[in-house]
Coordinates of C-alpha atoms and ligand atoms in Angstrom, one line a residue:
M13 CA -10.8 -15.5 -18.5
E14 CA -7.9 -13.9 -20.5
K15 CA -4.5 -14.8 -19.4
E16 CA -2.3 -11.7 -18.8
W17 CA 1.2 -11.5 -17.5
W18 CA 0.3 -9.0 -14.8
K19 CA -2.2 -11.4 -13.4
E20 CA 0.5 -14.0 -13.0
A21 CA 2.9 -11.6 -11.4
V22 CA 4.0 -11.0 -7.9
V23 CA 4.8 -7.5 -6.9
Y24 CA 7.3 -6.3 -4.2
Q25 CA 7.1 -2.9 -2.8
V26 CA 10.4 -1.1 -1.8
Y27 CA 10.1 2.1 0.3
P28 CA 13.4 3.5 -0.8
R29 CA 14.1 5.6 2.3
S30 CA 14.2 2.5 4.5
F31 CA 15.5 -0.2 2.2
Q32 CA 19.3 0.0 1.9
D33 CA 21.7 3.0 2.5
S34 CA 24.7 2.8 0.3
N35 CA 26.7 6.0 1.4
N36 CA 26.0 6.0 5.2
D37 CA 24.0 9.2 5.4
G38 CA 21.3 7.1 7.1
I39 CA 18.9 7.3 4.2
G40 CA 18.1 4.4 1.9
D41 CA 19.0 5.1 -1.8
L42 CA 19.0 3.9 -5.4
K43 CA 22.4 2.4 -5.2
G44 CA 21.3 0.5 -2.1
I45 CA 18.4 -1.0 -4.0
I46 CA 20.6 -1.9 -6.9
Q47 CA 22.8 -3.8 -4.5
R48 CA 19.8 -5.7 -3.2
L49 CA 18.3 -6.7 -6.6
P50 CA 19.8 -10.2 -6.5
Y51 CA 18.1 -10.8 -3.2
L52 CA 14.8 -9.7 -4.8
A53 CA 15.5 -12.0 -7.8
K54 CA 16.2 -14.8 -5.4
L55 CA 12.8 -14.4 -3.8
G56 CA 11.3 -14.7 -7.1
I57 CA 9.2 -11.6 -7.5
D58 CA 8.4 -10.2 -10.9
V59 CA 7.7 -6.5 -10.4
L60 CA 9.5 -4.0 -8.2
W61 CA 7.2 -1.1 -7.0
L62 CA 9.2 1.9 -5.9
S63 CA 7.6 4.3 -3.5
P64 CA 8.3 7.9 -4.9
I65 CA 11.9 8.8 -5.6
Y66 CA 11.3 12.2 -7.2
Q67 CA 12.4 15.6 -6.1
S68 CA 10.6 16.4 -2.9
P69 CA 10.9 18.5 0.2
N70 CA 9.8 15.3 2.1
D71 CA 6.9 16.7 4.1
D72 CA 5.3 13.4 3.4
N73 CA 8.3 11.3 2.6
G74 CA 8.3 11.9 -1.1
Y75 CA 4.4 11.8 -1.6
D76 CA 4.8 15.5 -2.0
I77 CA 6.5 15.9 -5.3
S78 CA 8.2 19.2 -6.4
D79 CA 9.6 17.9 -9.7
Y80 CA 8.2 14.7 -11.4
Q81 CA 11.3 14.4 -13.7
Q82 CA 14.1 14.8 -11.2
I83 CA 15.4 12.2 -8.7
L84 CA 15.6 13.3 -5.0
P85 CA 19.4 13.9 -4.4
E86 CA 19.2 12.0 -1.2
F87 CA 18.3 9.0 -3.3
G88 CA 20.8 9.5 -6.1
T89 CA 20.9 10.7 -9.7
M90 CA 19.0 10.0 -12.9
A91 CA 21.9 8.0 -13.9
D92 CA 21.6 5.9 -10.8
F93 CA 17.9 5.3 -11.7
D94 CA 18.9 4.3 -15.3
E95 CA 21.3 1.8 -13.9
L96 CA 18.6 0.5 -11.5
L97 CA 16.2 0.0 -14.3
R98 CA 18.9 -1.7 -16.5
V99 CA 20.0 -4.1 -13.7
A100 CA 16.4 -4.8 -12.7
H101 CA 15.6 -5.8 -16.2
Q102 CA 18.6 -7.9 -16.4
H103 CA 17.2 -9.8 -13.5
K104 CA 13.9 -10.1 -15.2
L105 CA 12.3 -7.7 -12.8
K106 CA 9.9 -5.0 -13.9
V107 CA 9.8 -1.6 -12.4
M108 CA 6.6 0.0 -11.3
M109 CA 6.7 3.7 -10.4
D110 CA 4.6 5.5 -7.9
L111 CA 2.5 8.1 -9.6
V112 CA 1.3 10.9 -7.3
V113 CA -0.9 13.2 -9.3
N114 CA -3.8 14.0 -7.0
H115 CA -1.5 16.7 -5.5
T116 CA 2.0 18.0 -5.9
S117 CA 4.3 19.6 -3.3
D118 CA 3.7 23.3 -2.6
E119 CA 7.3 23.7 -3.8
H120 CA 6.5 22.5 -7.2
A121 CA 7.1 25.1 -10.0
W122 CA 3.4 24.9 -10.9
F123 CA 2.3 25.9 -7.4
Q124 CA 5.0 28.5 -7.0
E125 CA 3.5 30.1 -10.1
S126 CA -0.1 29.5 -9.1
K127 CA 0.1 31.3 -5.8
K128 CA 1.7 34.4 -7.4
G129 CA -1.7 35.8 -8.4
I130 CA -5.2 35.3 -9.5
D131 CA -4.4 36.0 -13.1
N132 CA -1.3 33.8 -13.2
P133 CA -1.5 31.1 -16.1
Y134 CA -0.9 28.4 -13.4
R135 CA -3.6 29.6 -11.0
D136 CA -6.1 27.1 -12.4
F137 CA -3.7 24.2 -11.9
Y138 CA -4.9 24.1 -8.3
I139 CA -8.1 24.5 -6.4
W140 CA -8.5 28.1 -5.1
R141 CA -11.7 29.4 -3.5
D142 CA -12.7 32.6 -1.8
P143 CA -13.3 32.7 2.0
K144 CA -16.8 32.2 3.2
E145 CA -17.6 34.9 5.7
G146 CA -14.1 35.0 6.7
Q147 CA -13.8 31.2 7.2
P148 CA -12.6 28.4 5.0
P149 CA -14.9 27.6 2.0
N150 CA -16.2 24.5 3.8
N151 CA -15.7 22.4 6.9
W152 CA -13.5 19.7 5.2
G153 CA -10.8 18.1 7.4
S154 CA -7.4 17.1 6.0
E155 CA -6.2 13.5 6.2
F156 CA -3.3 14.7 8.4
G157 CA -5.3 16.8 10.8
G158 CA -6.8 20.4 10.7
S159 CA -8.8 22.1 7.9
A160 CA -8.3 20.9 4.3
W161 CA -8.1 24.5 3.2
E162 CA -5.0 26.8 3.6
F163 CA -5.4 30.6 3.5
D164 CA -3.0 32.5 1.2
E165 CA -2.7 36.2 2.5
E166 CA -1.3 37.4 -0.7
T167 CA -4.2 36.6 -2.9
N168 CA -6.9 36.4 -0.2
Q169 CA -8.0 32.9 -1.2
Y170 CA -7.8 29.4 0.2
Y171 CA -6.3 26.4 -1.7
L172 CA -7.5 22.8 -1.1
H173 CA -5.2 20.2 0.3
I174 CA -6.7 16.8 1.3
F175 CA -3.3 15.8 2.7
S176 CA -0.7 18.2 4.4
K177 CA -0.9 21.9 3.6
K178 CA 2.4 21.2 1.6
Q179 CA 0.3 18.9 -0.6
P180 CA -1.9 21.2 -2.7
D181 CA -4.6 19.2 -4.7
L182 CA -4.2 19.6 -8.5
N183 CA -7.3 20.8 -10.4
W184 CA -8.0 17.9 -12.8
E185 CA -10.9 20.0 -14.4
N186 CA -8.1 21.9 -16.2
P187 CA -7.2 20.1 -19.4
R188 CA -3.7 21.6 -19.2
V189 CA -3.2 19.9 -16.0
R190 CA -4.1 16.5 -17.5
E191 CA -2.0 17.0 -20.6
A192 CA 1.0 17.9 -18.4
I193 CA 0.6 14.7 -16.4
Y194 CA 0.1 12.6 -19.5
A195 CA 3.2 14.0 -21.0
M196 CA 5.2 13.3 -17.8
M197 CA 3.8 9.7 -17.7
R198 CA 4.9 9.1 -21.3
W199 CA 8.4 10.4 -20.5
W200 CA 8.8 7.7 -17.9
L201 CA 7.3 5.0 -20.0
D202 CA 9.5 6.0 -22.9
K203 CA 12.4 5.6 -20.5
G204 CA 11.5 2.0 -20.1
V205 CA 9.6 1.8 -16.8
D206 CA 6.9 -0.9 -16.7
G207 CA 3.9 0.7 -14.9
F208 CA 2.5 2.8 -12.3
R209 CA 0.9 2.5 -8.8
M210 CA -1.4 5.5 -8.7
D211 CA -1.5 7.3 -5.4
V212 CA -5.1 8.1 -4.2
I213 CA -6.1 8.3 -7.9
N214 CA -9.9 8.1 -7.2
L215 CA -9.7 11.6 -5.4
I216 CA -9.0 13.5 -8.6
S217 CA -12.5 14.6 -9.4
K218 CA -14.0 17.0 -6.9
D219 CA -17.7 18.2 -6.5
K220 CA -17.3 21.8 -7.6
S221 CA -20.1 23.0 -5.3
Y222 CA -17.8 22.0 -2.4
P223 CA -20.6 21.0 0.1
D224 CA -19.9 20.8 3.8
D225 CA -19.1 17.4 5.2
P226 CA -22.1 16.2 7.3
L227 CA -20.1 13.7 9.3
I228 CA -17.6 16.4 10.3
K229 CA -20.5 18.5 11.5
A230 CA -21.8 15.6 13.5
G231 CA -18.4 15.0 15.1
K232 CA -18.3 11.5 13.5
R233 CA -15.0 11.9 11.7
T234 CA -12.1 14.4 11.3
T235 CA -11.1 13.9 7.7
S236 CA -13.1 14.5 4.5
L237 CA -11.3 12.1 2.1
A238 CA -14.6 10.4 1.6
M239 CA -16.2 13.7 0.3
V240 CA -13.7 13.7 -2.8
A241 CA -13.4 9.9 -3.4
N242 CA -15.1 8.5 -6.6
G243 CA -16.2 11.8 -7.9
T244 CA -18.3 12.1 -10.9
K245 CA -15.6 12.6 -13.5
V246 CA -13.0 10.3 -12.2
N247 CA -13.9 7.5 -14.7
E248 CA -13.8 9.9 -17.6
Y249 CA -10.3 11.1 -16.6
L250 CA -9.0 7.6 -16.2
K251 CA -10.4 6.6 -19.6
E252 CA -8.7 9.5 -21.1
M253 CA -5.4 8.7 -19.3
N254 CA -5.7 5.1 -20.6
Q255 CA -6.3 6.2 -24.1
E256 CA -3.6 8.9 -24.2
V257 CA -0.9 7.0 -22.3
L258 CA -1.5 3.5 -20.8
S259 CA -3.0 1.7 -23.8
R260 CA 0.1 2.6 -25.8
Y261 CA 2.5 0.7 -23.5
P262 CA 2.6 -3.0 -22.2
V263 CA 2.1 -1.7 -18.5
I264 CA 1.0 -2.9 -15.2
T265 CA -1.3 -0.5 -13.4
V266 CA -3.0 -0.4 -10.0
G267 CA -4.9 2.5 -8.4
E268 CA -4.8 3.2 -4.8
T269 CA -8.5 3.9 -4.2
P270 CA -9.7 4.6 -0.6
E271 CA -13.5 4.4 0.0
V272 CA -13.9 2.2 -3.0
T273 CA -16.9 -0.3 -3.2
I274 CA -17.2 -3.3 -5.4
E275 CA -19.2 -1.3 -7.8
D276 CA -16.6 1.4 -8.0
A277 CA -13.9 -1.2 -8.5
L278 CA -15.7 -2.7 -11.4
A279 CA -15.9 0.7 -13.0
Y280 CA -12.1 1.4 -12.5
A281 CA -10.8 -2.1 -13.1
G282 CA -13.4 -4.1 -15.0
F283 CA -12.0 -6.1 -17.8
E284 CA -13.9 -4.0 -20.2
S285 CA -13.4 -0.6 -18.4
K286 CA -10.3 0.6 -20.2
E287 CA -9.1 2.4 -17.2
L288 CA -6.9 0.5 -14.8
Q289 CA -5.9 -3.1 -14.3
M290 CA -6.5 -3.4 -10.5
V291 CA -7.3 -1.2 -7.5
F292 CA -6.3 -1.4 -3.9
Q293 CA -9.4 -1.5 -1.8
F294 CA -9.3 -0.4 1.8
D295 CA -12.0 -2.5 3.6
H296 CA -9.6 -5.1 5.2
A297 CA -6.9 -2.5 5.7
D298 CA -9.3 -0.2 7.7
I299 CA -10.8 -3.0 9.6
E300 CA -10.2 -1.7 13.1
N301 CA -11.2 1.9 12.2
K302 CA -13.7 3.5 14.5
E303 CA -16.5 5.8 13.7
D304 CA -15.6 8.2 16.4
G305 CA -13.2 11.2 16.4
F306 CA -10.1 9.0 16.4
G307 CA -10.5 6.9 13.4
K308 CA -7.6 4.6 13.0
W309 CA -6.1 5.6 16.3
N310 CA -7.1 2.7 18.6
A311 CA -5.5 -0.5 19.8
D312 CA -8.3 -2.9 19.0
R313 CA -7.8 -6.4 17.6
F314 CA -9.6 -7.3 14.4
D315 CA -12.4 -9.7 14.1
L316 CA -11.6 -12.8 12.0
I317 CA -15.2 -13.4 10.7
E318 CA -15.3 -9.8 9.7
L319 CA -12.0 -10.2 7.8
K320 CA -13.2 -13.3 6.1
K321 CA -16.4 -11.6 5.1
I322 CA -14.5 -8.6 3.6
L323 CA -11.9 -10.6 1.6
S324 CA -14.6 -13.1 0.4
K325 CA -16.8 -10.3 -0.7
W326 CA -13.9 -8.9 -2.8
Q327 CA -13.0 -12.4 -4.2
T328 CA -16.6 -13.1 -5.4
G329 CA -17.5 -9.6 -6.2
L330 CA -14.8 -9.1 -8.8
S331 CA -14.9 -12.8 -10.0
N332 CA -14.8 -13.0 -13.7
K333 CA -15.3 -9.2 -14.0
A334 CA -12.2 -7.6 -12.7
W335 CA -9.0 -8.4 -11.0
N336 CA -8.0 -8.2 -7.3
S337 CA -4.8 -6.9 -5.9
L338 CA -3.9 -8.8 -2.8
Y339 CA -2.1 -7.1 0.0
W340 CA -1.5 -7.1 3.8
N341 CA 1.0 -4.4 4.0
N342 CA 2.4 -1.2 2.5
H343 CA 4.2 1.8 3.8
D344 CA 1.0 3.1 5.4
R345 CA 0.0 0.1 7.5
P346 CA 1.2 -1.7 10.6
R347 CA 3.0 -5.0 10.1
V348 CA 0.7 -7.8 9.3
V349 CA 2.4 -10.4 11.6
S350 CA 1.7 -8.1 14.6
R351 CA -1.7 -7.1 13.4
F352 CA -3.5 -10.2 12.1
G353 CA -0.9 -12.8 13.4
N354 CA 1.1 -13.3 16.6
D355 CA 4.5 -11.7 16.8
S356 CA 5.6 -13.6 20.0
P357 CA 8.7 -15.6 19.5
A358 CA 6.7 -18.9 19.8
F359 CA 4.4 -18.1 17.0
R360 CA 6.0 -15.3 14.7
K361 CA 7.3 -17.6 12.0
L362 CA 4.2 -19.9 11.9
S363 CA 1.7 -17.1 11.9
A364 CA 3.7 -15.0 9.3
K365 CA 3.7 -18.1 7.0
M366 CA 0.0 -18.8 7.7
L367 CA -0.9 -15.1 6.7
A368 CA 1.2 -15.5 3.5
T369 CA -0.8 -18.6 2.7
V370 CA -4.2 -17.0 3.2
L371 CA -3.4 -14.1 0.9
H372 CA -1.3 -15.5 -1.8
F373 CA -3.7 -18.4 -2.6
M374 CA -6.5 -16.1 -3.4
Q375 CA -7.4 -14.8 -6.8
G376 CA -5.4 -11.7 -7.7
T377 CA -2.1 -10.2 -8.0
P378 CA -0.1 -10.5 -4.7
Y379 CA 1.9 -7.5 -3.3
I380 CA 4.6 -8.1 -0.7
Y381 CA 5.9 -5.1 1.2
Q382 CA 9.6 -5.0 2.1
G383 CA 10.4 -7.1 5.3
E384 CA 7.1 -8.9 5.1
E385 CA 9.0 -11.9 3.7
I386 CA 11.1 -12.1 6.8
G387 CA 8.3 -11.5 9.3
M388 CA 9.2 -8.0 10.4
T389 CA 7.0 -6.7 13.2
N390 CA 5.6 -3.5 14.5
V391 CA 7.8 -1.3 16.6
S392 CA 7.1 0.3 20.0
F393 CA 9.2 3.4 20.4
E394 CA 9.2 4.8 23.9
T395 CA 8.5 8.5 23.1
I396 CA 6.9 10.5 20.3
E397 CA 10.3 12.0 19.6
N398 CA 11.3 8.7 18.0
Y399 CA 8.6 9.1 15.3
R400 CA 8.9 10.7 12.0
D401 CA 5.6 10.2 10.1
I402 CA 3.7 13.4 9.6
D403 CA 0.4 11.6 10.1
T404 CA 1.5 10.3 13.5
L405 CA 3.1 13.5 14.6
N406 CA 0.1 15.6 13.6
A407 CA -2.3 13.3 15.3
F408 CA -0.2 13.4 18.6
Q409 CA -0.1 17.2 18.3
E410 CA -3.9 17.4 17.8
Y411 CA -5.2 15.0 20.3
V412 CA -2.7 15.1 23.1
L413 CA -1.3 18.7 22.9
E414 CA -4.1 20.7 21.5
K415 CA -7.5 19.2 22.2
E416 CA -6.2 17.1 25.2
T417 CA -8.7 14.4 24.3
L418 CA -6.1 11.6 24.8
S419 CA -3.2 11.2 27.3
A420 CA 0.2 10.9 25.8
E421 CA 0.4 7.4 27.2
Q422 CA -2.9 6.4 25.5
M423 CA -2.0 7.8 22.3
L424 CA 1.4 6.1 22.3
T425 CA -0.4 2.8 22.8
Y426 CA -2.5 3.6 19.6
I427 CA 0.7 4.7 17.7
H428 CA 2.3 1.4 18.6
H429 CA -0.7 -0.3 17.0
S430 CA -1.5 1.9 14.0
S431 CA 1.4 4.2 13.1
R432 CA 2.7 4.3 9.6
D433 CA 6.1 4.2 11.0
N434 CA 5.6 0.6 12.0
A435 CA 6.1 -0.2 8.3
R436 CA 8.9 2.3 7.8
T437 CA 11.6 1.3 10.2
P438 CA 14.7 0.3 8.2
M439 CA 14.9 -3.1 6.5
Q440 CA 16.7 -5.7 8.8
W441 CA 19.4 -7.2 6.7
S442 CA 21.8 -8.6 9.4
T443 CA 23.0 -8.6 13.0
D444 CA 25.4 -5.7 12.2
L445 CA 25.0 -2.2 13.5
H446 CA 21.7 -0.8 12.6
A447 CA 20.7 -4.1 11.1
G448 CA 23.1 -3.6 8.1
F449 CA 20.8 -0.9 6.8
T450 CA 23.4 1.9 7.3
Q451 CA 26.6 2.6 9.2
G452 CA 25.5 6.2 9.8
E453 CA 22.6 7.4 11.9
P454 CA 19.4 6.0 10.3
W455 CA 16.7 8.6 9.7
L456 CA 14.2 6.4 11.6
E457 CA 15.5 4.0 14.3
V458 CA 15.8 0.3 13.5
N459 CA 13.5 -2.0 15.3
S460 CA 15.4 -3.4 18.3
N461 CA 14.5 -6.9 17.4
Y462 CA 16.7 -7.0 14.4
K463 CA 19.3 -9.4 16.1
D464 CA 16.6 -12.1 15.8
I465 CA 14.8 -10.9 12.7
N466 CA 16.9 -10.2 9.7
V467 CA 17.6 -11.4 6.1
D468 CA 20.9 -13.2 7.0
E469 CA 19.2 -15.3 9.5
A470 CA 16.3 -16.0 7.1
L471 CA 18.7 -17.1 4.3
K472 CA 20.5 -19.4 6.6
D473 CA 17.5 -21.1 7.9
P474 CA 15.8 -23.6 5.3
N475 CA 12.5 -23.2 7.3
S476 CA 12.5 -19.5 7.2
I477 CA 9.6 -17.3 6.2
F478 CA 11.7 -16.2 3.4
Y479 CA 11.9 -19.6 1.8
Y480 CA 8.2 -20.1 2.5
Y481 CA 7.5 -17.0 0.4
Q482 CA 9.9 -18.2 -2.3
K483 CA 8.0 -21.5 -2.4
I484 CA 4.7 -19.9 -2.7
I485 CA 5.9 -17.8 -5.6
Q486 CA 7.2 -20.9 -7.3
L487 CA 3.9 -22.7 -6.8
R488 CA 2.1 -19.9 -8.3
K489 CA 4.2 -20.2 -11.4
E490 CA 3.7 -23.9 -11.5
Y491 CA 0.0 -24.1 -10.9
P492 CA -2.3 -21.9 -13.0
I493 CA -5.2 -22.8 -10.6
I494 CA -3.6 -20.5 -8.1
T495 CA -3.9 -17.5 -10.4
Y496 CA -7.1 -18.4 -12.3
G497 CA -9.1 -20.6 -10.2
D498 CA -12.6 -19.6 -8.8
Y499 CA -12.8 -18.8 -5.1
Q500 CA -15.2 -20.3 -2.6
V501 CA -15.2 -19.6 1.2
I502 CA -15.9 -22.5 3.6
D503 CA -17.5 -22.0 7.0
L504 CA -17.5 -18.2 6.9
N505 CA -18.9 -17.9 10.5
D506 CA -16.1 -20.1 12.1
P507 CA -14.2 -17.6 14.4
K508 CA -10.9 -19.5 14.4
V509 CA -10.0 -20.8 10.9
F510 CA -10.0 -19.4 7.5
V511 CA -10.8 -22.1 5.0
Y512 CA -11.5 -21.7 1.3
S513 CA -11.1 -23.6 -2.0
R514 CA -10.1 -22.7 -5.5
N515 CA -11.4 -24.6 -8.5
Y516 CA -10.1 -24.7 -12.1
N517 CA -10.4 -27.2 -14.9
G518 CA -11.6 -30.0 -12.6
E519 CA -9.0 -29.5 -10.0
T520 CA -9.3 -28.1 -6.4
V521 CA -6.9 -26.3 -4.2
F522 CA -8.0 -26.3 -0.6
V523 CA -6.6 -24.0 1.9
I524 CA -6.9 -24.3 5.7
C525 CA -5.5 -21.6 8.0
N526 CA -5.7 -21.5 11.8
F527 CA -5.6 -17.9 13.2
T528 CA -5.5 -19.0 16.9
A529 CA -2.8 -20.4 19.2
E530 CA -5.0 -23.4 19.9
T531 CA -5.4 -26.7 18.0
V532 CA -8.7 -26.8 16.2
E533 CA -10.3 -30.0 15.1
R534 CA -12.2 -30.2 11.9
N535 CA -13.1 -32.6 9.1
D536 CA -13.4 -31.3 5.7
H537 CA -14.1 -34.8 4.1
L538 CA -11.4 -34.3 1.5
P539 CA -10.7 -37.1 -0.9
V540 CA -8.1 -39.7 0.3
E541 CA -6.0 -39.1 -2.8
K542 CA -4.6 -35.6 -2.4
T543 CA -1.3 -33.8 -2.5
L544 CA -0.2 -31.6 0.3
L545 CA 1.1 -28.8 -1.7
L546 CA 2.3 -26.6 1.1
S547 CA 2.3 -26.6 4.9
N548 CA 3.9 -24.4 7.5
Y549 CA 4.5 -27.3 9.8
G550 CA 6.2 -29.3 7.1
D551 CA 3.8 -32.3 7.8
D552 CA 0.2 -33.1 8.2
D553 CA -1.7 -33.9 11.4
A554 CA -4.9 -34.8 9.6
N555 CA -7.9 -33.4 11.4
N556 CA -6.0 -31.6 14.0
I557 CA -5.3 -28.0 12.8
R558 CA -2.4 -26.9 15.0
P559 CA -1.7 -23.4 16.4
Y560 CA -1.4 -21.1 13.4
E561 CA -1.2 -23.9 11.0
A562 CA -1.6 -23.4 7.3
K563 CA -2.1 -26.1 4.8
V564 CA -2.9 -26.4 1.2
Y565 CA -4.0 -29.5 -0.7
L566 CA -4.4 -30.1 -4.3
F567 CA -6.8 -32.8 -5.6
T568 CA -8.9 -33.7 -8.5
K569 CA -12.7 -33.9 -8.1
Ligands
LIG238 C1 -1.3 7.6 -0.2 C2 0.1 7.1 0.2 C3 0.4 7.8 1.5 C4 0.4 9.3 1.3 C5 -0.9 9.8 0.7 C6 -0.8 11.1 0.2 O1 -2.2 7.1 0.7 O2 0.2 5.8 0.3 O3 1.8 7.4 1.9 O4 0.6 9.9 2.5 O5 -1.3 9.0 -0.3 O6 0.0 11.2 -1.1
LIG239 CA1 22.1 7.2 1.4

């Protein structure tokens, strides 16, 4: 297998709004990120992925872009961005931008023109359709609730929006759209950015017949994202993007690709595909999703065997053919220590380290989401008024207030479990007011546990989760087997432990992780001569695998 720098890299995602506020307006900003670059360098990461920092009315916190080549004033100026890039590079950190090109904001100049009239030269930049018997063109549901079509009274047509109605989908069939996007991408790359994380990039090719969604009809789901995922021309477009832009720069690329199968992933990110380097698959991230009208809105605990099956399927399915991205968290997901671990005081640190071990010793490029490295947890705000996320607010509106299919109390329980705001509460830096994130009023309240869980505390404690992550990153640099070794799962059907091995050039790395609060006995008949590379207890109790214990051995066969 070919060695590549991006296979050996560790990526850290910053959600700028919630990372560090430098001017006390309650909103994180670029200057705040610059202040914290030494912290990220200390952790040892290689690439910084910035969630969108572009001009935006913030209907979806920046994932609704109104100008791709301007910085959102709340975040700073282009000069601040240039400074961020310069200082990041000084620290040997690469910068990966979020590329949101399935849709724009409805306030983007292209859409402003587009909606002016059927003959406007920008009309075809978006997807407009005539009404069908006075109704929307089909029954598709938007990701954020309601129909995926919005009616425009002026021109008597509907436009498609897979996300909010302020996020109209671009028409990738139009070569002018594609050229404009490629030009914009080159502009950022010429500025010196090092790559792109591509937002819902596999939704860009739509079936032009716009068929009804049978599962919506059957009441089995409310959103039709699956109807537009992995469309017939998406690989053609990505190959073109690669040829026109990506292949000309030494970039790192990852596509966010909901509804993706192994087969699809091989097409997007196969070593020979000439499209993307990696994709984010959703199988494990959607593990508790239900096939009823509520989708992700539930409070169910995941099943470990299921999780092992999913991750192992991706490890073996891409082996030697494509490259995995490894992630537990991002700005759209609940916090992993609360979700797959145990965030009670007794087990939070142990289980956060255990989860880090499971993920980072697999084959692929690991992604850390801000706060994961100090074990930040989910938040349980008392009322819906505390929430800011459009997805959460719309779901509450729909199920509690409009359809009355869930009580407010029930929905809040689900929100505590699944809301995207779990990931978006401000970064917890210290025991100061608002966790040191801001001295103003934070745009979203800080999690009240910040007095115990914060960066200051983590940096003072040699046994902290932070230093454990730092150690893992160092090990990855020291031992190529962690990057390049083959993966083999062991005892797939054991409901308590996750055990696997990695093999490379006659060496084995053996990983044992306990997902329960009980001691589990097991004997893996490992050679007597072996090194304990890493352990979250700091020692080894042989065949007793203690609560949430993680240990990693290295030996020669
Ligand atoms: C992606 C982003 C999410 C956003 C959506 C629409 O899934 O990660 O935050 O709401 O795309 O852009
Ligand atoms: Ca600010």
